[in-house]
Amino acid sequence: MSTVADYREQRRLDAAAADERRAERERAADERAARLREQARTDRVRDREVGLERRRERAARRAALLTPGQVYRRGTLALVVASGLASLPAQVLHFVSISPMLLPLPLALEGTAWVVAAGVAYADSRHLAAGVRWLLRALVVAAAGFAASINYTYGAHLPGLSPADAQTAGWGLAAVTLFGPLLFEIRQWVCTLAAVADDDDRRERGRHSRIRRRHHRTVARIADRLLSAAPFGSLTTEQAWARAWQIHTGAPDPGMTPDLYRKATRSAAALTEAQRPIEPAANQGESTGTNRKRSTADLPVSTPEPITANVTVLPRPVPVGFLKSTLSAKPYPSIAPAAVAPIERRPVAAESTRPRRATGRVPAVAKSTRSKRTPDQLLAEARAATADWPDAKVTGEGIRRAIRTSPANARKLRDTLLAERAGAGVAS
């Protein structure tokens, strides 16, 4: 029984292995087919892109060939060739009818006209003297006029034509003979005008280059060295100039310098400051209840103390500019007036209900003779004044009004008192 069981198990294992090999072959075939399909799709896309690129190149070539300038130049040359083919046979027949030995004569006559016309074009391109160019034009007119007269004579005496038809043939051959050189001369004239326009632009570029080199000699020397060091054609003049400008000034934009950048920054800051809306001056005092800055208008109005015989209370200071000094609201002792003679009268200022504004620095004689308190004395007074105050009420402004000290001292005392209270709370 064990032999039969082993045989069956072996057959099952062989069948499973065969199924696995078959599945592996099918999977490999599917992968190969997928790769082939992907490759075919990639080839189609590439062929489509290549075809589009070729069509674009052909369209670009057609567009370049069909520009007005190209059409005019090529069309003029085609008309010139047609004129020569129409006028040359009549001249050949005319001279050959006289003698076969005269066959080279029409070729030389027609060739002279066209060679001299080409000489006019060459003289225009080289900017030769006007006398040379007009002499060449006179030779073209002479050669073309002689050929036109020969063609007119030949056409007017053609056999088998009526006098009107013969006259028309003569004038037609003469006209077509003159038509070719005339079109060629007009084409050359138009090309010369276009070249003059290009020369104007070239002259402007040259003038700009000279002015730029004169104004920035150091940058020009650096640019020349960059051009001489780089391989030929790898660096253009404008690229070399931009690099030289950045090397010399550090600015990436040609024409800008660090001084100009600083000036532009200052101008932008001034413009931003001018466009910023005017806000009320911030209060010097701070409150522990909130972090919002308060203006002077938000503070409660303090009631003036009653005037006594020995103390004069100055009016409450008004908010002024950030850098201007403000008048302190401390009481100052009054100064007894000096005794004067009975016969001397002094003008007395008129009384006014409006508080007087401080117009300048307080004179030395009007300052208080009160001795300056030490930090320990100020702290003792602040402790006594705020002994029954809650923490929320212990602020710089409240301490300043209670013991009449400066805002800076009031803020220091506030921080000290709050720290002491916090330490006492932790200890308890």
Coordinates of N, CA and C in Angstrom, one line a residue, residues 109-298:
L109 N 26.3 90.7 -76.8 CA 25.5 91.9 -76.5 C 24.6 91.7 -75.3
E110 N 23.8 90.6 -75.3 CA 22.9 90.3 -74.1 C 23.7 90.0 -72.9
G111 N 24.8 89.3 -73.0 CA 25.6 89.0 -71.8 C 26.2 90.3 -71.2
T112 N 26.6 91.3 -72.1 CA 27.2 92.5 -71.6 C 26.2 93.2 -70.7
A113 N 24.9 93.3 -71.2 CA 23.9 94.0 -70.4 C 23.7 93.3 -69.0
W114 N 23.7 92.0 -69.0 CA 23.5 91.4 -67.7 C 24.7 91.4 -66.8
V115 N 25.9 91.3 -67.4 CA 27.1 91.3 -66.6 C 27.3 92.7 -65.9
V116 N 27.0 93.7 -66.8 CA 27.1 95.1 -66.2 C 26.1 95.4 -65.2
A117 N 24.9 94.8 -65.4 CA 23.8 94.9 -64.3 C 24.3 94.3 -63.0
A118 N 24.9 93.1 -63.1 CA 25.4 92.5 -61.9 C 26.5 93.3 -61.3
G119 N 27.3 94.0 -62.2 CA 28.3 95.0 -61.6 C 27.7 96.1 -60.9
V120 N 26.5 96.6 -61.3 CA 25.8 97.6 -60.5 C 25.5 97.1 -59.1
A121 N 25.0 95.9 -59.1 CA 24.6 95.3 -57.8 C 25.8 95.1 -56.9
Y122 N 26.9 94.7 -57.5 CA 28.2 94.6 -56.7 C 28.6 96.0 -56.2
A123 N 28.6 97.0 -57.0 CA 29.0 98.3 -56.6 C 28.1 98.8 -55.5
D124 N 26.8 98.5 -55.6 CA 25.9 99.0 -54.5 C 26.2 98.3 -53.2
S125 N 26.5 97.0 -53.2 CA 26.8 96.2 -52.0 C 28.1 96.6 -51.4
R126 N 29.1 97.1 -52.2 CA 30.4 97.6 -51.7 C 30.4 99.0 -51.4
H127 N 29.3 99.7 -51.6 CA 29.2 101.2 -51.4 C 30.3 101.9 -52.1
L128 N 30.4 101.6 -53.4 CA 31.4 102.3 -54.2 C 30.9 103.7 -54.5
A129 N 31.7 104.5 -55.2 CA 31.4 105.9 -55.5 C 30.1 105.9 -56.4
A130 N 29.4 107.0 -56.3 CA 28.1 107.1 -57.1 C 28.5 107.2 -58.6
G131 N 29.6 107.8 -58.9 CA 30.0 107.9 -60.4 C 30.2 106.6 -61.0
V132 N 30.8 105.7 -60.3 CA 31.1 104.3 -60.8 C 29.7 103.6 -61.1
R133 N 28.8 103.7 -60.1 CA 27.6 103.0 -60.3 C 26.7 103.6 -61.4
W134 N 26.8 104.9 -61.6 CA 26.0 105.5 -62.7 C 26.6 105.2 -64.0
L135 N 28.0 105.1 -64.1 CA 28.6 104.7 -65.3 C 28.2 103.3 -65.7
L136 N 28.2 102.4 -64.7 CA 27.7 101.0 -65.0 C 26.2 101.0 -65.5
R137 N 25.4 101.8 -64.9 CA 24.0 101.9 -65.3 C 23.9 102.4 -66.7
A138 N 24.8 103.4 -67.1 CA 24.7 103.9 -68.5 C 25.1 102.8 -69.5
L139 N 26.1 102.0 -69.1 CA 26.5 100.9 -70.0 C 25.3 99.9 -70.1
V140 N 24.6 99.6 -69.0 CA 23.5 98.7 -69.1 C 22.4 99.2 -70.0
V141 N 22.1 100.5 -69.9 CA 21.1 101.2 -70.8 C 21.5 101.1 -72.2
A142 N 22.8 101.4 -72.5 CA 23.3 101.4 -73.9 C 23.2 100.0 -74.5
A143 N 23.6 98.9 -73.8 CA 23.6 97.6 -74.3 C 22.1 97.1 -74.5
A144 N 21.3 97.4 -73.5 CA 19.9 97.0 -73.6 C 19.1 97.8 -74.7
G145 N 19.5 99.1 -74.8 CA 18.8 99.9 -75.9 C 19.2 99.4 -77.3
F146 N 20.5 99.1 -77.5 CA 20.9 98.5 -78.8 C 20.2 97.2 -79.1
A147 N 20.1 96.3 -78.1 CA 19.5 95.0 -78.3 C 18.0 95.3 -78.6
A148 N 17.4 96.2 -77.9 CA 15.9 96.5 -78.2 C 15.7 97.1 -79.6
S149 N 16.6 97.9 -80.1 CA 16.5 98.4 -81.4 C 16.6 97.3 -82.5
I150 N 17.5 96.3 -82.2 CA 17.7 95.2 -83.2 C 16.4 94.4 -83.1
N151 N 15.9 94.1 -82.0 CA 14.6 93.3 -81.9 C 13.4 94.0 -82.5
Y152 N 13.4 95.3 -82.3 CA 12.3 96.1 -83.0 C 12.4 96.0 -84.5
T153 N 13.6 96.1 -85.0 CA 13.8 96.0 -86.5 C 13.4 94.6 -87.0
Y154 N 13.8 93.6 -86.2 CA 13.5 92.2 -86.6 C 12.0 92.0 -86.6
G155 N 11.3 92.4 -85.5 CA 9.9 92.2 -85.4 C 9.1 93.0 -86.4
A156 N 9.5 94.1 -86.7 CA 8.8 95.0 -87.7 C 8.9 94.5 -89.1
H157 N 9.9 93.6 -89.4 CA 10.0 93.1 -90.8 C 9.8 91.6 -90.9
L158 N 9.1 91.1 -90.0 CA 8.7 89.7 -90.1 C 7.8 89.4 -91.3
P159 N 8.1 88.4 -92.1 CA 7.3 88.2 -93.3 C 6.0 87.6 -93.0
G160 N 5.0 87.8 -93.8 CA 3.7 87.3 -93.6 C 2.8 88.0 -92.6
L161 N 3.2 89.1 -92.1 CA 2.4 89.9 -91.1 C 1.9 91.2 -91.7
S162 N 0.8 91.6 -91.3 CA 0.3 92.9 -91.7 C 1.1 94.0 -91.1
P163 N 1.0 95.2 -91.6 CA 1.8 96.3 -91.1 C 1.5 96.5 -89.6
A164 N 0.3 96.4 -89.2 CA -0.1 96.6 -87.7 C 0.5 95.5 -86.9
D165 N 0.4 94.3 -87.4 CA 0.9 93.2 -86.6 C 2.4 93.2 -86.5
A166 N 3.1 93.6 -87.6 CA 4.5 93.7 -87.6 C 5.0 94.8 -86.6
Q167 N 4.2 95.9 -86.6 CA 4.6 97.0 -85.7 C 4.4 96.5 -84.2
T168 N 3.4 95.8 -84.0 CA 3.1 95.3 -82.6 C 4.2 94.3 -82.2
A169 N 4.6 93.4 -83.1 CA 5.7 92.5 -82.8 C 7.0 93.2 -82.6
G170 N 7.3 94.2 -83.3 CA 8.5 95.0 -83.1 C 8.6 95.6 -81.7
W171 N 7.5 96.3 -81.4 CA 7.4 97.0 -80.1 C 7.4 96.0 -79.0
G172 N 6.8 94.8 -79.2 CA 6.8 93.8 -78.1 C 8.2 93.3 -77.8
L173 N 8.9 93.0 -78.9 CA 10.3 92.5 -78.7 C 11.2 93.5 -78.1
A174 N 11.0 94.8 -78.5 CA 11.8 95.8 -77.9 C 11.5 96.0 -76.4
A175 N 10.2 96.0 -76.1 CA 9.8 96.2 -74.7 C 10.3 95.0 -73.8
V176 N 10.2 93.8 -74.3 CA 10.7 92.7 -73.5 C 12.2 92.7 -73.3
T177 N 12.9 93.2 -74.3 CA 14.3 93.4 -74.2 C 14.7 94.3 -73.1
L178 N 14.0 95.5 -73.0 CA 14.3 96.5 -72.0 C 13.7 96.1 -70.6
F179 N 12.6 95.3 -70.7 CA 11.9 94.9 -69.5 C 12.8 94.2 -68.4
G180 N 13.6 93.3 -68.9 CA 14.4 92.5 -68.0 C 15.4 93.3 -67.3
P181 N 16.3 94.1 -67.9 CA 17.2 95.0 -67.2 C 16.6 96.0 -66.3
L182 N 15.4 96.5 -66.8 CA 14.7 97.5 -65.9 C 14.2 96.8 -64.6
L183 N 13.6 95.6 -64.7 CA 13.2 94.9 -63.5 C 14.4 94.6 -62.6
F184 N 15.5 94.2 -63.2 CA 16.6 93.9 -62.4 C 17.2 95.2 -61.6
E185 N 17.1 96.3 -62.3 CA 17.6 97.5 -61.7 C 16.7 98.0 -60.6
I186 N 15.4 97.8 -60.8 CA 14.4 98.2 -59.7 C 14.6 97.3 -58.5
R187 N 14.8 96.0 -58.8 CA 15.1 95.0 -57.7 C 16.3 95.4 -56.9
Q188 N 17.4 95.8 -57.6 CA 18.6 96.2 -57.0 C 18.4 97.5 -56.2
W189 N 17.6 98.4 -56.7 CA 17.3 99.7 -56.0 C 16.6 99.4 -54.7
V190 N 15.6 98.5 -54.7 CA 14.8 98.2 -53.5 C 15.8 97.5 -52.5
C191 N 16.6 96.6 -53.0 CA 17.5 95.9 -52.0 C 18.5 96.9 -51.4
T192 N 18.9 97.9 -52.2 CA 19.8 98.9 -51.7 C 19.2 99.7 -50.6
L193 N 17.9 100.1 -50.8 CA 17.2 100.8 -49.8 C 17.1 100.0 -48.5
A194 N 16.8 98.7 -48.7 CA 16.7 97.8 -47.5 C 18.0 97.7 -46.8
A195 N 19.1 97.7 -47.6 CA 20.4 97.6 -47.0 C 20.8 98.9 -46.3
V196 N 20.3 100.0 -46.8 CA 20.5 101.3 -46.1 C 19.8 101.3 -44.8
A197 N 18.6 100.8 -44.7 CA 17.9 100.7 -43.4 C 18.7 99.8 -42.5
D198 N 19.2 98.7 -43.0 CA 20.0 97.8 -42.1 C 21.2 98.5 -41.7
D199 N 21.8 99.3 -42.6 CA 23.0 100.0 -42.2 C 22.8 101.0 -41.1
D200 N 21.6 101.7 -41.2 CA 21.2 102.6 -40.1 C 21.2 101.9 -38.8
D201 N 20.5 100.8 -38.8 CA 20.5 100.0 -37.5 C 21.8 99.6 -37.1
R202 N 22.7 99.2 -38.0 CA 24.0 98.8 -37.7 C 24.8 100.0 -37.2
R203 N 24.6 101.1 -37.8 CA 25.3 102.3 -37.3 C 24.9 102.7 -35.9
E204 N 23.6 102.6 -35.6 CA 23.1 102.8 -34.2 C 23.7 101.9 -33.2
R205 N 23.8 100.6 -33.6 CA 24.4 99.6 -32.7 C 25.8 99.9 -32.5
G206 N 26.6 100.3 -33.5 CA 28.0 100.7 -33.4 C 28.1 101.9 -32.5
R207 N 27.2 102.9 -32.7 CA 27.3 104.1 -31.8 C 27.0 103.7 -30.4
H208 N 26.0 102.9 -30.1 CA 25.7 102.5 -28.8 C 26.9 101.7 -28.2
S209 N 27.6 100.9 -28.9 CA 28.7 100.1 -28.4 C 29.8 101.1 -28.1
R210 N 30.1 102.1 -28.9 CA 31.2 103.0 -28.6 C 30.9 103.8 -27.3
I211 N 29.6 104.3 -27.2 CA 29.3 105.1 -26.0 C 29.4 104.2 -24.8
R212 N 28.9 102.9 -24.9 CA 29.0 102.1 -23.7 C 30.4 101.8 -23.3
R213 N 31.3 101.6 -24.2 CA 32.7 101.3 -23.9 C 33.4 102.6 -23.3
R214 N 32.9 103.8 -23.8 CA 33.5 105.0 -23.3 C 33.1 105.2 -21.9
H215 N 31.8 104.9 -21.6 CA 31.3 105.2 -20.2 C 31.7 104.2 -19.2
H216 N 32.0 102.9 -19.6 CA 32.3 101.8 -18.7 C 33.6 101.1 -19.2
R217 N 34.7 101.8 -19.1 CA 36.0 101.3 -19.7 C 36.4 100.0 -18.9
T218 N 36.3 100.0 -17.6 CA 36.7 98.8 -16.8 C 35.9 97.6 -17.2
V219 N 34.6 97.8 -17.3 CA 33.8 96.6 -17.7 C 34.1 96.2 -19.1
A220 N 34.4 97.1 -20.0 CA 34.7 96.8 -21.4 C 36.0 95.9 -21.4
R221 N 37.0 96.3 -20.6 CA 38.3 95.5 -20.6 C 38.0 94.1 -20.1
I222 N 37.2 94.0 -19.0 CA 36.9 92.6 -18.5 C 36.1 91.8 -19.5
A223 N 35.2 92.4 -20.2 CA 34.4 91.7 -21.3 C 35.3 91.3 -22.4
D224 N 36.3 92.1 -22.8 CA 37.3 91.7 -23.8 C 38.1 90.5 -23.4
R225 N 38.5 90.5 -22.2 CA 39.3 89.4 -21.7 C 38.5 88.1 -21.6
L226 N 37.2 88.2 -21.3 CA 36.3 87.0 -21.3 C 36.2 86.5 -22.7
L227 N 36.0 87.4 -23.6 CA 35.8 86.9 -25.0 C 37.1 86.3 -25.6
S228 N 38.2 86.9 -25.2 CA 39.5 86.3 -25.7 C 39.8 84.9 -25.0
A229 N 39.3 84.8 -23.8 CA 39.6 83.5 -23.1 C 38.7 82.4 -23.5
A230 N 37.4 82.7 -23.8 CA 36.5 81.7 -24.2 C 36.7 81.1 -25.6
P231 N 36.3 79.9 -25.8 CA 36.4 79.4 -27.2 C 35.7 80.2 -28.2
F232 N 36.1 80.2 -29.4 CA 35.5 81.1 -30.4 C 34.0 80.7 -30.7
G233 N 33.2 81.7 -30.6 CA 31.7 81.4 -30.8 C 31.0 80.9 -29.6
S234 N 31.6 80.5 -28.5 CA 30.9 80.0 -27.4 C 30.3 81.0 -26.5
L235 N 30.8 82.3 -26.6 CA 30.3 83.4 -25.8 C 30.1 84.6 -26.6
T236 N 28.9 85.1 -26.5 CA 28.5 86.3 -27.3 C 29.0 87.6 -26.6
T237 N 28.9 88.7 -27.3 CA 29.4 89.9 -26.7 C 28.5 90.4 -25.6
E238 N 27.2 90.2 -25.8 CA 26.2 90.6 -24.7 C 26.4 89.7 -23.5
Q239 N 26.6 88.4 -23.6 CA 26.8 87.6 -22.5 C 28.1 87.9 -21.8
A240 N 29.2 88.2 -22.5 CA 30.4 88.6 -21.9 C 30.3 89.9 -21.2
W241 N 29.5 90.9 -21.7 CA 29.3 92.2 -21.1 C 28.5 92.0 -19.8
A242 N 27.5 91.1 -19.8 CA 26.7 90.9 -18.6 C 27.5 90.3 -17.5
R243 N 28.4 89.3 -17.8 CA 29.3 88.7 -16.8 C 30.3 89.7 -16.3
A244 N 30.8 90.5 -17.2 CA 31.8 91.5 -16.8 C 31.2 92.5 -15.8
W245 N 30.0 92.9 -16.1 CA 29.3 93.9 -15.3 C 29.1 93.3 -13.9
Q246 N 28.6 92.0 -13.8 CA 28.4 91.4 -12.5 C 29.7 91.2 -11.8
I247 N 30.8 90.9 -12.5 CA 32.1 90.8 -11.8 C 32.6 92.1 -11.3
H248 N 32.4 93.2 -12.0 CA 32.9 94.5 -11.6 C 32.1 95.2 -10.5
T249 N 30.7 95.1 -10.6 CA 29.8 95.8 -9.7 C 29.1 94.9 -8.7
G250 N 29.1 93.6 -9.0 CA 28.3 92.7 -8.2 C 26.8 92.6 -8.4
A251 N 26.3 93.5 -9.3 CA 24.9 93.6 -9.6 C 24.6 92.7 -10.8
P252 N 23.5 91.9 -10.7 CA 23.2 91.0 -11.8 C 22.6 91.7 -13.0
D253 N 22.0 92.9 -12.8 CA 21.4 93.6 -13.9 C 22.4 94.6 -14.5
P254 N 22.7 94.6 -15.8 CA 23.6 95.6 -16.3 C 23.0 97.0 -16.2
G255 N 23.8 97.9 -15.7 CA 23.3 99.3 -15.5 C 23.1 99.6 -14.0
M256 N 22.9 98.6 -13.2 CA 22.6 98.8 -11.8 C 24.0 98.6 -11.0
T257 N 24.1 99.5 -9.9 CA 25.3 99.4 -9.1 C 24.8 99.4 -7.6
P258 N 25.7 99.0 -6.7 CA 25.2 99.0 -5.3 C 24.7 100.4 -4.8
D259 N 25.3 101.5 -5.3 CA 24.8 102.8 -4.9 C 23.3 103.0 -5.4
L260 N 23.1 102.5 -6.6 CA 21.7 102.7 -7.2 C 20.7 101.8 -6.4
Y261 N 21.2 100.6 -6.0 CA 20.3 99.7 -5.2 C 20.0 100.3 -3.9
R262 N 21.0 100.9 -3.2 CA 20.7 101.6 -2.0 C 19.8 102.8 -2.1
K263 N 20.0 103.6 -3.2 CA 19.1 104.7 -3.5 C 17.7 104.2 -3.7
A264 N 17.6 103.1 -4.5 CA 16.2 102.6 -4.8 C 15.6 102.1 -3.5
T265 N 16.3 101.4 -2.6 CA 15.8 101.0 -1.3 C 15.3 102.1 -0.5
R266 N 16.1 103.2 -0.4 CA 15.7 104.4 0.4 C 14.5 105.0 -0.2
S267 N 14.4 105.1 -1.5 CA 13.2 105.7 -2.2 C 12.0 104.9 -1.9
A268 N 12.1 103.6 -2.0 CA 11.0 102.7 -1.7 C 10.5 102.8 -0.3
A269 N 11.5 102.9 0.6 CA 11.1 103.0 2.1 C 10.4 104.4 2.3
A270 N 10.9 105.5 1.7 CA 10.3 106.8 1.8 C 8.9 106.8 1.2
L271 N 8.7 106.1 0.1 CA 7.4 106.0 -0.5 C 6.4 105.3 0.4
T272 N 6.9 104.1 1.0 CA 6.0 103.4 1.9 C 5.7 104.2 3.1
E273 N 6.7 104.9 3.7 CA 6.4 105.7 4.8 C 5.4 106.8 4.5
A274 N 5.5 107.4 3.3 CA 4.6 108.5 3.0 C 3.2 108.0 2.7
Q275 N 3.0 106.8 2.3 CA 1.7 106.2 2.0 C 1.1 105.6 3.2
R276 N 1.8 105.5 4.3 CA 1.3 104.8 5.6 C 0.3 105.8 6.2
P277 N -0.8 105.4 6.7 CA -1.8 106.3 7.4 C -1.2 106.7 8.7
I278 N -1.6 107.9 9.1 CA -1.1 108.5 10.3 C -1.8 107.9 11.5
E279 N -1.1 107.4 12.5 CA -1.7 106.7 13.7 C -1.4 107.5 14.9
P280 N -2.2 107.5 15.9 CA -1.9 108.2 17.2 C -0.7 107.7 17.9
A281 N 0.0 108.6 18.6 CA 1.2 108.1 19.3 C 0.8 107.1 20.3
A282 N 1.7 106.1 20.5 CA 1.5 105.0 21.5 C 1.7 105.5 22.9
N283 N 1.0 105.0 23.9 CA 1.2 105.4 25.3 C 2.4 104.8 25.8
Q284 N 3.1 105.6 26.7 CA 4.3 105.1 27.3 C 4.0 104.0 28.3
G285 N 2.9 104.1 29.0 CA 2.6 103.1 30.1 C 2.1 101.8 29.5
E286 N 2.3 100.7 30.2 CA 1.8 99.4 29.8 C 0.9 98.9 30.9
S287 N 0.0 98.0 30.5 CA -0.9 97.4 31.4 C -0.7 95.9 31.4
T288 N -0.8 95.3 32.6 CA -0.6 93.8 32.7 C -1.9 93.1 32.3
G289 N -3.0 93.8 32.1 CA -4.2 93.1 31.8 C -4.3 92.8 30.3
T290 N -3.6 93.5 29.5 CA -3.7 93.3 28.0 C -2.4 93.7 27.4
N291 N -2.1 93.1 26.2 CA -0.9 93.5 25.4 C -1.1 94.5 24.4
R292 N -2.3 95.0 24.3 CA -2.7 96.0 23.2 C -2.0 97.4 23.6
K293 N -1.4 98.0 22.6 CA -0.9 99.3 22.9 C -2.0 100.4 22.9
R294 N -1.9 101.2 23.9 CA -3.0 102.2 24.0 C -2.4 103.6 23.7
S295 N -3.2 104.4 23.0 CA -2.9 105.8 22.7 C -3.2 106.7 23.9
T296 N -2.7 107.9 23.9 CA -3.0 108.9 24.9 C -4.4 109.2 25.1
A297 N -5.2 109.1 24.0 CA -6.6 109.4 24.0 C -7.4 108.4 24.8
D298 N -6.8 107.1 24.9 CA -7.5 106.1 25.6 C -7.3 106.1 27.1

